[in-house]
GROMACS .gro file of N, CA, C and O in nm:
model
  472
    1TYR      N    1  10.313   9.092   9.994
    1TYR     CA    2  10.269   8.972   9.926
    1TYR      C    3  10.367   8.858   9.952
    1TYR      O    4  10.487   8.877   9.947
    2VAL      N    5  10.312   8.741   9.977
    2VAL     CA    6  10.397   8.623   9.982
    2VAL      C    7  10.419   8.579   9.838
    2VAL      O    8  10.347   8.620   9.747
    3ASP      N    9  10.517   8.495   9.816
    3ASP     CA   10  10.555   8.456   9.680
    3ASP      C   11  10.438   8.404   9.597
    3ASP      O   12  10.422   8.442   9.482
    4GLU      N   13  10.354   8.319   9.656
    4GLU     CA   14  10.243   8.261   9.581
    4GLU      C   15  10.141   8.368   9.541
    4GLU      O   16  10.089   8.367   9.430
    5GLU      N   17  10.114   8.461   9.632
    5GLU     CA   18  10.020   8.569   9.603
    5GLU      C   19  10.074   8.660   9.493
    5GLU      O   20  10.000   8.703   9.405
    6PHE      N   21  10.203   8.688   9.501
    6PHE     CA   22  10.265   8.776   9.402
    6PHE      C   23  10.263   8.710   9.265
    6PHE      O   24  10.231   8.774   9.165
    7GLU      N   25  10.296   8.583   9.258
    7GLU     CA   26  10.293   8.510   9.130
    7GLU      C   27  10.152   8.507   9.073
    7GLU      O   28  10.133   8.521   8.951
    8ALA      N   29  10.052   8.491   9.158
    8ALA     CA   30   9.912   8.492   9.112
    8ALA      C   31   9.876   8.630   9.057
    8ALA      O   32   9.809   8.641   8.954
    9LEU      N   33   9.920   8.735   9.126
    9LEU     CA   34   9.895   8.871   9.079
    9LEU      C   35   9.957   8.893   8.942
    9LEU      O   36   9.893   8.946   8.851
   10ILE      N   37  10.081   8.850   8.924
   10ILE     CA   38  10.150   8.864   8.796
   10ILE      C   39  10.071   8.795   8.686
   10ILE      O   40  10.053   8.850   8.576
   11GLU      N   41  10.022   8.676   8.714
   11GLU     CA   42   9.945   8.601   8.613
   11GLU      C   43   9.815   8.675   8.578
   11GLU      O   44   9.778   8.683   8.462
   12HIS      N   45   9.747   8.730   8.678
   12HIS     CA   46   9.624   8.806   8.652
   12HIS      C   47   9.653   8.929   8.566
   12HIS      O   48   9.574   8.965   8.479
   13LEU      N   49   9.766   8.994   8.593
   13LEU     CA   50   9.803   9.112   8.514
   13LEU      C   51   9.835   9.075   8.370
   13LEU      O   52   9.797   9.146   8.277
   14ARG      N   53   9.903   8.964   8.352
   14ARG     CA   54   9.936   8.919   8.216
   14ARG      C   55   9.810   8.884   8.137
   14ARG      O   56   9.807   8.898   8.015
   15CYS      N   57   9.707   8.838   8.208
   15CYS     CA   58   9.581   8.799   8.143
   15CYS      C   59   9.481   8.914   8.133
   15CYS      O   60   9.366   8.893   8.095
   16ASN      N   61   9.523   9.035   8.169
   16ASN     CA   62   9.435   9.152   8.164
   16ASN      C   63   9.307   9.133   8.245
   16ASN      O   64   9.197   9.164   8.198
   17ASP      N   65   9.321   9.083   8.365
   17ASP     CA   66   9.206   9.063   8.454
   17ASP      C   67   9.131   9.196   8.469
   17ASP      O   68   9.188   9.293   8.521
   18PRO      N   69   9.006   9.202   8.427
   18PRO     CA   70   8.932   9.330   8.431
   18PRO      C   71   8.899   9.378   8.572
   18PRO      O   72   8.856   9.492   8.589
   19THR      N   73   8.918   9.295   8.672
   19THR     CA   74   8.888   9.336   8.809
   19THR      C   75   9.003   9.411   8.875
   19THR      O   76   8.989   9.462   8.985
   20ILE      N   77   9.118   9.418   8.808
   20ILE     CA   78   9.235   9.486   8.866
   20ILE      C   79   9.265   9.612   8.785
   20ILE      O   80   9.329   9.607   8.682
   21SER      N   81   9.215   9.726   8.833
   21SER     CA   82   9.238   9.852   8.762
   21SER      C   83   9.337   9.943   8.834
   21SER      O   84   9.388  10.038   8.777
   22ASP      N   85   9.363   9.913   8.961
   22ASP     CA   86   9.464   9.989   9.033
   22ASP      C   87   9.537   9.897   9.129
   22ASP      O   88   9.480   9.801   9.180
   23LEU      N   89   9.664   9.927   9.150
   23LEU     CA   90   9.749   9.847   9.239
   23LEU      C   91   9.810   9.938   9.344
   23LEU      O   92   9.869  10.040   9.311
   24GLU      N   93   9.795   9.899   9.469
   24GLU     CA   94   9.853   9.974   9.580
   24GLU      C   95   9.942   9.880   9.660
   24GLU      O   96   9.895   9.777   9.709
   25PHE      N   97  10.069   9.915   9.669
   25PHE     CA   98  10.163   9.834   9.744
   25PHE      C   99  10.198   9.905   9.873
   25PHE      O  100  10.201  10.027   9.879
   26PHE      N  101  10.224   9.827   9.974
   26PHE     CA  102  10.255   9.881  10.105
   26PHE      C  103  10.404   9.866  10.133
   26PHE      O  104  10.472   9.790  10.067
   27PRO      N  105  10.455   9.940  10.231
   27PRO     CA  106  10.598   9.932  10.260
   27PRO      C  107  10.648   9.788  10.271
   27PRO      O  108  10.584   9.703  10.332
   28GLU      N  109  10.760   9.764  10.205
   28GLU     CA  110  10.829   9.637  10.208
   28GLU      C  111  10.750   9.520  10.148
   28GLU      O  112  10.776   9.405  10.179
   29THR      N  113  10.653   9.548  10.063
   29THR     CA  114  10.580   9.439   9.997
   29THR      C  115  10.629   9.415   9.856
   29THR      O  116  10.592   9.315   9.796
   30VAL      N  117  10.707   9.507   9.803
   30VAL     CA  118  10.758   9.490   9.667
   30VAL      C  119  10.905   9.533   9.663
   30VAL      O  120  10.938   9.645   9.695
   31SER      N  121  10.990   9.439   9.628
   31SER     CA  122  11.132   9.468   9.617
   31SER      C  123  11.162   9.520   9.477
   31SER      O  124  11.077   9.513   9.387
   32ASN      N  125  11.283   9.570   9.457
   32ASN     CA  126  11.321   9.613   9.322
   32ASN      C  127  11.312   9.496   9.224
   32ASN      O  128  11.269   9.513   9.111
   33GLU      N  129  11.349   9.377   9.268
   33GLU     CA  130  11.341   9.259   9.183
   33GLU      C  131  11.196   9.228   9.144
   33GLU      O  132  11.165   9.203   9.028
   34ARG      N  133  11.108   9.232   9.243
   34ARG     CA  134  10.966   9.208   9.213
   34ARG      C  135  10.909   9.318   9.124
   34ARG      O  136  10.824   9.292   9.040
   35LEU      N  137  10.954   9.439   9.146
   35LEU     CA  138  10.905   9.550   9.064
   35LEU      C  139  10.944   9.530   8.918
   35LEU      O  140  10.866   9.562   8.829
   36CYS      N  141  11.060   9.475   8.893
   36CYS     CA  142  11.101   9.446   8.755
   36CYS      C  143  11.006   9.344   8.692
   36CYS      O  144  10.964   9.360   8.577
   37GLU      N  145  10.970   9.242   8.767
   37GLU     CA  146  10.875   9.141   8.718
   37GLU      C  147  10.736   9.201   8.696
   37GLU      O  148  10.670   9.173   8.597
   38LEU      N  149  10.694   9.285   8.788
   38LEU     CA  150  10.565   9.352   8.778
   38LEU      C  151  10.560   9.443   8.655
   38LEU      O  152  10.462   9.441   8.579
   39ALA      N  153  10.665   9.520   8.634
   39ALA     CA  154  10.670   9.611   8.519
   39ALA      C  155  10.662   9.532   8.388
   39ALA      O  156  10.592   9.573   8.295
   40GLU      N  157  10.730   9.420   8.383
   40GLU     CA  158  10.725   9.337   8.261
   40GLU      C  159  10.584   9.286   8.236
   40GLU      O  160  10.536   9.287   8.122
   41ALA      N  161  10.515   9.244   8.341
   41ALA     CA  162  10.378   9.193   8.327
   41ALA      C  163  10.281   9.303   8.285
   41ALA      O  164  10.182   9.276   8.216
   42LEU      N  165  10.309   9.426   8.324
   42LEU     CA  166  10.218   9.538   8.292
   42LEU      C  167  10.241   9.598   8.153
   42LEU      O  168  10.159   9.677   8.107
   43LYS      N  169  10.347   9.561   8.087
   43LYS     CA  170  10.377   9.622   7.957
   43LYS      C  171  10.263   9.604   7.857
   43LYS      O  172  10.232   9.696   7.782
   44ALA      N  173  10.200   9.490   7.855
   44ALA     CA  174  10.091   9.465   7.761
   44ALA      C  175   9.954   9.475   7.827
   44ALA      O  176   9.852   9.453   7.762
   45ASN      N  177   9.951   9.510   7.955
   45ASN     CA  178   9.824   9.519   8.027
   45ASN      C  179   9.746   9.642   7.981
   45ASN      O  180   9.802   9.750   7.967
   46THR      N  181   9.617   9.625   7.959
   46THR     CA  182   9.533   9.736   7.913
   46THR      C  183   9.424   9.772   8.013
   46THR      O  184   9.329   9.842   7.979
   47VAL      N  185   9.438   9.724   8.136
   47VAL     CA  186   9.334   9.745   8.237
   47VAL      C  187   9.382   9.835   8.351
   47VAL      O  188   9.311   9.926   8.393
   48VAL      N  189   9.501   9.811   8.401
   48VAL     CA  190   9.551   9.885   8.517
   48VAL      C  191   9.575  10.032   8.480
   48VAL      O  192   9.641  10.062   8.381
   49LYS      N  193   9.519  10.120   8.562
   49LYS     CA  194   9.530  10.264   8.537
   49LYS      C  195   9.612  10.336   8.644
   49LYS      O  196   9.670  10.440   8.618
   50GLU      N  197   9.615  10.282   8.767
   50GLU     CA  198   9.683  10.350   8.876
   50GLU      C  199   9.781  10.256   8.947
   50GLU      O  200   9.747  10.142   8.976
   51LEU      N  201   9.900  10.310   8.974
   51LEU     CA  202  10.002  10.237   9.049
   51LEU      C  203  10.044  10.322   9.168
   51LEU      O  204  10.078  10.439   9.152
   52ASP      N  205  10.043  10.263   9.287
   52ASP     CA  206  10.077  10.334   9.409
   52ASP      C  207  10.188  10.257   9.482
   52ASP      O  208  10.168  10.145   9.527
   53PHE      N  209  10.305  10.321   9.490
   53PHE     CA  210  10.421  10.261   9.556
   53PHE      C  211  10.473  10.353   9.667
   53PHE      O  212  10.593  10.371   9.684
   54VAL      N  213  10.383  10.414   9.743
   54VAL     CA  214  10.424  10.507   9.848
   54VAL      C  215  10.504  10.431   9.955
   54VAL      O  216  10.462  10.328  10.005
   55TYR      N  217  10.621  10.485   9.986
   55TYR     CA  218  10.709  10.434  10.091
   55TYR      C  219  10.739  10.285  10.075
   55TYR      O  220  10.731  10.207  10.169
   56CYS      N  221  10.776  10.245   9.955
   56CYS     CA  222  10.807  10.105   9.928
   56CYS      C  223  10.957  10.079   9.914
   56CYS      O  224  10.998   9.970   9.874
   57LEU      N  225  11.039  10.179   9.941
   57LEU     CA  226  11.185  10.166   9.936
   57LEU      C  227  11.235  10.133   9.795
   57LEU      O  228  11.335  10.065   9.778
   58ILE      N  229  11.164  10.180   9.695
   58ILE     CA  230  11.204  10.157   9.556
   58ILE      C  231  11.326  10.242   9.525
   58ILE      O  232  11.329  10.361   9.553
   59GLY      N  233  11.424  10.178   9.464
   59GLY     CA  234  11.546  10.248   9.426
   59GLY      C  235  11.554  10.267   9.276
   59GLY      O  236  11.456  10.246   9.203
   60ASN      N  237  11.672  10.306   9.230
   60ASN     CA  238  11.690  10.333   9.087
   60ASN      C  239  11.659  10.213   9.000
   60ASN      O  240  11.599  10.227   8.893
   61GLU      N  241  11.698  10.093   9.043
   61GLU     CA  242  11.671   9.972   8.963
   61GLU      C  243  11.522   9.954   8.937
   61GLU      O  244  11.479   9.928   8.825
   62GLY      N  245  11.442   9.970   9.041
   62GLY     CA  246  11.297   9.956   9.025
   62GLY      C  247  11.237  10.065   8.938
   62GLY      O  248  11.148  10.039   8.857
   63VAL      N  249  11.286  10.186   8.953
   63VAL     CA  250  11.233  10.297   8.874
   63VAL      C  251  11.272  10.284   8.727
   63VAL      O  252  11.194  10.318   8.638
   64VAL      N  253  11.390  10.231   8.700
   64VAL     CA  254  11.429  10.207   8.561
   64VAL      C  255  11.334  10.104   8.499
   64VAL      O  256  11.294  10.118   8.383
   65ALA      N  257  11.292  10.004   8.575
   65ALA     CA  258  11.194   9.906   8.526
   65ALA      C  259  11.060   9.975   8.499
   65ALA      O  260  10.994   9.948   8.397
   66LEU      N  261  11.018  10.065   8.589
   66LEU     CA  262  10.893  10.140   8.566
   66LEU      C  263  10.906  10.228   8.442
   66LEU      O  264  10.809  10.244   8.367
   67ALA      N  265  11.022  10.284   8.421
   67ALA     CA  266  11.044  10.369   8.303
   67ALA      C  267  11.028  10.287   8.176
   67ALA      O  268  10.964  10.332   8.080
   68SER      N  269  11.082  10.165   8.174
   68SER     CA  270  11.067  10.082   8.054
   68SER      C  271  10.920  10.046   8.033
   68SER      O  272  10.874  10.036   7.919
   69LEU      N  273  10.846  10.030   8.141
   69LEU     CA  274  10.701  10.005   8.132
   69LEU      C  275  10.630  10.125   8.070
   69LEU      O  276  10.548  10.110   7.979
   70LEU      N  277  10.661  10.244   8.118
   70LEU     CA  278  10.592  10.364   8.070
   70LEU      C  279  10.624  10.397   7.925
   70LEU      O  280  10.547  10.467   7.860
   71ARG      N  281  10.732  10.344   7.873
   71ARG     CA  282  10.763  10.365   7.731
   71ARG      C  283  10.664  10.295   7.640
   71ARG      O  284  10.646  10.337   7.526
   72VAL      N  285  10.602  10.187   7.689
   72VAL     CA  286  10.514  10.107   7.601
   72VAL      C  287  10.369  10.098   7.648
   72VAL      O  288  10.280  10.073   7.568
   73ASN      N  289  10.344  10.116   7.776
   73ASN     CA  290  10.208  10.104   7.827
   73ASN      C  291  10.128  10.231   7.797
   73ASN      O  292  10.178  10.342   7.816
   74THR      N  293  10.006  10.214   7.752
   74THR     CA  294   9.923  10.330   7.715
   74THR      C  295   9.800  10.347   7.802
   74THR      O  296   9.712  10.426   7.769
   75THR      N  297   9.791  10.275   7.913
   75THR     CA  298   9.672  10.286   7.997
   75THR      C  299   9.698  10.341   8.136
   75THR      O  300   9.605  10.387   8.201
   76ILE      N  301   9.820  10.337   8.183
   76ILE     CA  302   9.849  10.387   8.318
   76ILE      C  303   9.840  10.540   8.317
   76ILE      O  304   9.905  10.606   8.238
   77THR      N  305   9.753  10.592   8.405
   77THR     CA  306   9.730  10.736   8.411
   77THR      C  307   9.787  10.799   8.538
   77THR      O  308   9.808  10.920   8.542
   78GLU      N  309   9.810  10.718   8.643
   78GLU     CA  310   9.860  10.773   8.769
   78GLU      C  311   9.970  10.683   8.824
   78GLU      O  312   9.957  10.561   8.827
   79LEU      N  313  10.078  10.748   8.872
   79LEU     CA  314  10.190  10.677   8.932
   79LEU      C  315  10.234  10.754   9.055
   79LEU      O  316  10.272  10.871   9.046
   80ASP      N  317  10.226  10.689   9.171
   80ASP     CA  318  10.263  10.753   9.297
   80ASP      C  319  10.388  10.686   9.352
   80ASP      O  320  10.387  10.567   9.386
   81LEU      N  321  10.496  10.762   9.360
   81LEU     CA  322  10.625  10.713   9.407
   81LEU      C  323  10.677  10.794   9.525
   81LEU      O  324  10.796  10.811   9.544
   82VAL      N  325  10.587  10.844   9.608
   82VAL     CA  326  10.625  10.927   9.722
   82VAL      C  327  10.710  10.848   9.821
   82VAL      O  328  10.682  10.733   9.850
   83ASP      N  329  10.814  10.914   9.871
   83ASP     CA  330  10.893  10.865   9.983
   83ASP      C  331  10.957  10.729   9.956
   83ASP      O  332  10.937  10.633  10.029
   84ASN      N  333  11.036  10.721   9.849
   84ASN     CA  334  11.112  10.602   9.815
   84ASN      C  335  11.261  10.636   9.816
   84ASN      O  336  11.301  10.737   9.874
   85ASP      N  337  11.342  10.554   9.753
   85ASP     CA  338  11.487  10.577   9.747
   85ASP      C  339  11.531  10.611   9.605
   85ASP      O  340  11.634  10.565   9.559
   86ILE      N  341  11.453  10.689   9.536
   86ILE     CA  342  11.481  10.722   9.397
   86ILE      C  343  11.585  10.834   9.392
   86ILE      O  344  11.569  10.938   9.455
   87GLY      N  345  11.690  10.810   9.317
   87GLY     CA  346  11.795  10.909   9.300
   87GLY      C  347  11.792  10.968   9.160
   87GLY      O  348  11.696  10.951   9.085
   88GLU      N  349  11.899  11.035   9.125
   88GLU     CA  350  11.906  11.104   8.995
   88GLU      C  351  11.894  11.008   8.878
   88GLU      O  352  11.824  11.036   8.780
   89GLU      N  353  11.962  10.892   8.885
   89GLU     CA  354  11.956  10.796   8.774
   89GLU      C  355  11.813  10.751   8.746
   89GLU      O  356  11.768  10.750   8.631
   90GLY      N  357  11.740  10.718   8.849
   90GLY     CA  358  11.601  10.676   8.832
   90GLY      C  359  11.512  10.788   8.783
   90GLY      O  360  11.426  10.768   8.697
   91ALA      N  361  11.534  10.908   8.834
   91ALA     CA  362  11.453  11.023   8.793
   91ALA      C  363  11.476  11.056   8.646
   91ALA      O  364  11.381  11.086   8.572
   92VAL      N  365  11.601  11.049   8.601
   92VAL     CA  366  11.631  11.078   8.461
   92VAL      C  367  11.568  10.972   8.370
   92VAL      O  368  11.509  11.004   8.267
   93ALA      N  369  11.577  10.844   8.409
   93ALA     CA  370  11.517  10.736   8.330
   93ALA      C  371  11.366  10.756   8.320
   93ALA      O  372  11.305  10.739   8.213
   94LEU      N  373  11.304  10.793   8.431
   94LEU     CA  374  11.160  10.816   8.432
   94LEU      C  375  11.123  10.936   8.346
   94LEU      O  376  11.026  10.932   8.269
   95ALA      N  377  11.200  11.042   8.354
   95ALA     CA  378  11.173  11.162   8.273
   95ALA      C  379  11.183  11.130   8.124
   95ALA      O  380  11.100  11.176   8.045
   96ASP      N  381  11.283  11.053   8.085
   96ASP     CA  382  11.297  11.014   7.945
   96ASP      C  383  11.176  10.933   7.898
   96ASP      O  384  11.128  10.951   7.786
   97ALA      N  385  11.127  10.843   7.982
   97ALA     CA  386  11.012  10.760   7.946
   97ALA      C  387  10.884  10.842   7.935
   97ALA      O  388  10.802  10.820   7.846
   98ILE      N  389  10.870  10.937   8.024
   98ILE     CA  390  10.748  11.019   8.025
   98ILE      C  391  10.735  11.102   7.898
   98ILE      O  392  10.624  11.129   7.851
   99ARG      N  393  10.846  11.139   7.842
   99ARG     CA  394  10.842  11.215   7.716
   99ARG      C  395  10.772  11.136   7.605
   99ARG      O  396  10.716  11.194   7.512
  100LEU      N  397  10.778  11.004   7.614
  100LEU     CA  398  10.717  10.918   7.512
  100LEU      C  399  10.577  10.871   7.549
  100LEU      O  400  10.507  10.814   7.467
  101ASN      N  401  10.537  10.893   7.673
  101ASN     CA  402  10.411  10.841   7.724
  101ASN      C  403  10.302  10.948   7.718
  101ASN      O  404  10.318  11.054   7.777
  102LEU      N  405  10.193  10.918   7.652
  102LEU     CA  406  10.085  11.014   7.638
  102LEU      C  407   9.971  10.992   7.737
  102LEU      O  408   9.881  11.074   7.746
  103SER      N  409   9.974  10.881   7.811
  103SER     CA  410   9.861  10.850   7.899
  103SER      C  411   9.882  10.893   8.044
  103SER      O  412   9.786  10.919   8.115
  104LEU      N  413  10.006  10.901   8.091
  104LEU     CA  414  10.032  10.935   8.230
  104LEU      C  415   9.993  11.080   8.256
  104LEU      O  416  10.050  11.172   8.199
  105ALA      N  417   9.894  11.100   8.344
  105ALA     CA  418   9.845  11.234   8.373
  105ALA      C  419   9.891  11.284   8.510
  105ALA      O  420   9.895  11.404   8.535
  106LYS      N  421   9.924  11.191   8.601
  106LYS     CA  422   9.961  11.231   8.736
  106LYS      C  423  10.081  11.148   8.782
  106LYS      O  424  10.078  11.026   8.778
  107LEU      N  425  10.185  11.218   8.826
  107LEU     CA  426  10.305  11.155   8.878
  107LEU      C  427  10.345  11.229   9.005
  107LEU      O  428  10.360  11.351   9.005
  108ASN      N  429  10.362  11.154   9.114
  108ASN     CA  430  10.406  11.214   9.240
  108ASN      C  431  10.535  11.145   9.282
  108ASN      O  432  10.536  11.025   9.308
  109MET      N  433  10.644  11.223   9.287
  109MET     CA  434  10.775  11.171   9.326
  109MET      C  435  10.832  11.249   9.444
  109MET      O  436  10.953  11.251   9.463
  110SER      N  437  10.748  11.311   9.522
  110SER     CA  438  10.797  11.391   9.634
  110SER      C  439  10.866  11.302   9.739
  110SER      O  440  10.843  11.183   9.746
  111ARG      N  441  10.952  11.365   9.817
  111ARG     CA  442  11.027  11.301   9.926
  111ARG      C  443  11.113  11.183   9.877
  111ARG      O  444  11.108  11.073   9.931
  112ASN      N  445  11.190  11.209   9.774
  112ASN     CA  446  11.290  11.114   9.725
  112ASN      C  447  11.426  11.186   9.724
  112ASN      O  448  11.432  11.306   9.742
  113GLY      N  449  11.532  11.112   9.700
  113GLY     CA  450  11.665  11.172   9.702
  113GLY      C  451  11.710  11.219   9.566
  113GLY      O  452  11.821  11.189   9.525
  114ILE      N  453  11.625  11.291   9.498
  114ILE     CA  454  11.655  11.336   9.363
  114ILE      C  455  11.729  11.469   9.370
  114ILE      O  456  11.681  11.565   9.428
  115GLY      N  457  11.845  11.473   9.306
  115GLY     CA  458  11.924  11.595   9.304
  115GLY      C  459  11.889  11.683   9.186
  115GLY      O  460  11.788  11.663   9.119
  116THR      N  461  11.972  11.777   9.157
  116THR     CA  462  11.945  11.875   9.052
  116THR      C  463  11.946  11.814   8.913
  116THR      O  464  11.875  11.861   8.824
  117ALA      N  465  12.023  11.708   8.890
  117ALA     CA  466  12.025  11.645   8.758
  117ALA      C  467  11.897  11.571   8.729
  117ALA      O  468  11.860  11.549   8.614
  118GLY      N  469  11.825  11.528   8.834
  118GLY     CA  470  11.701  11.453   8.817
  118GLY      C  471  11.584  11.544   8.802
  118GLY      O  472  11.478  11.512   8.762
   0.00000   0.00000   0.00000
């Protein structure tokens, strides 16, 4: 996404645009910084159900933002984080958030750098 497109997407998410029920990002289209902004916009969103961040180079900072989203969002049912840069810190933050989340039914975190603590 270019900056203008991303800002427009954020605004649509904040307004609960009913036409956006799933989001799929492609490699290098969302930085950890943008992911923080996206997570904030999704906290009150009641429409988006699926998030796909396969091979987006998301690190611990981005996953911590997703964890804060999952603590309060009650509509996201699927989260795909395959093949990113998630380490133990991000995995632990996500695990803590999932304990509080009753809506997430599917989570894929395969092919990340998560050690035994995560």
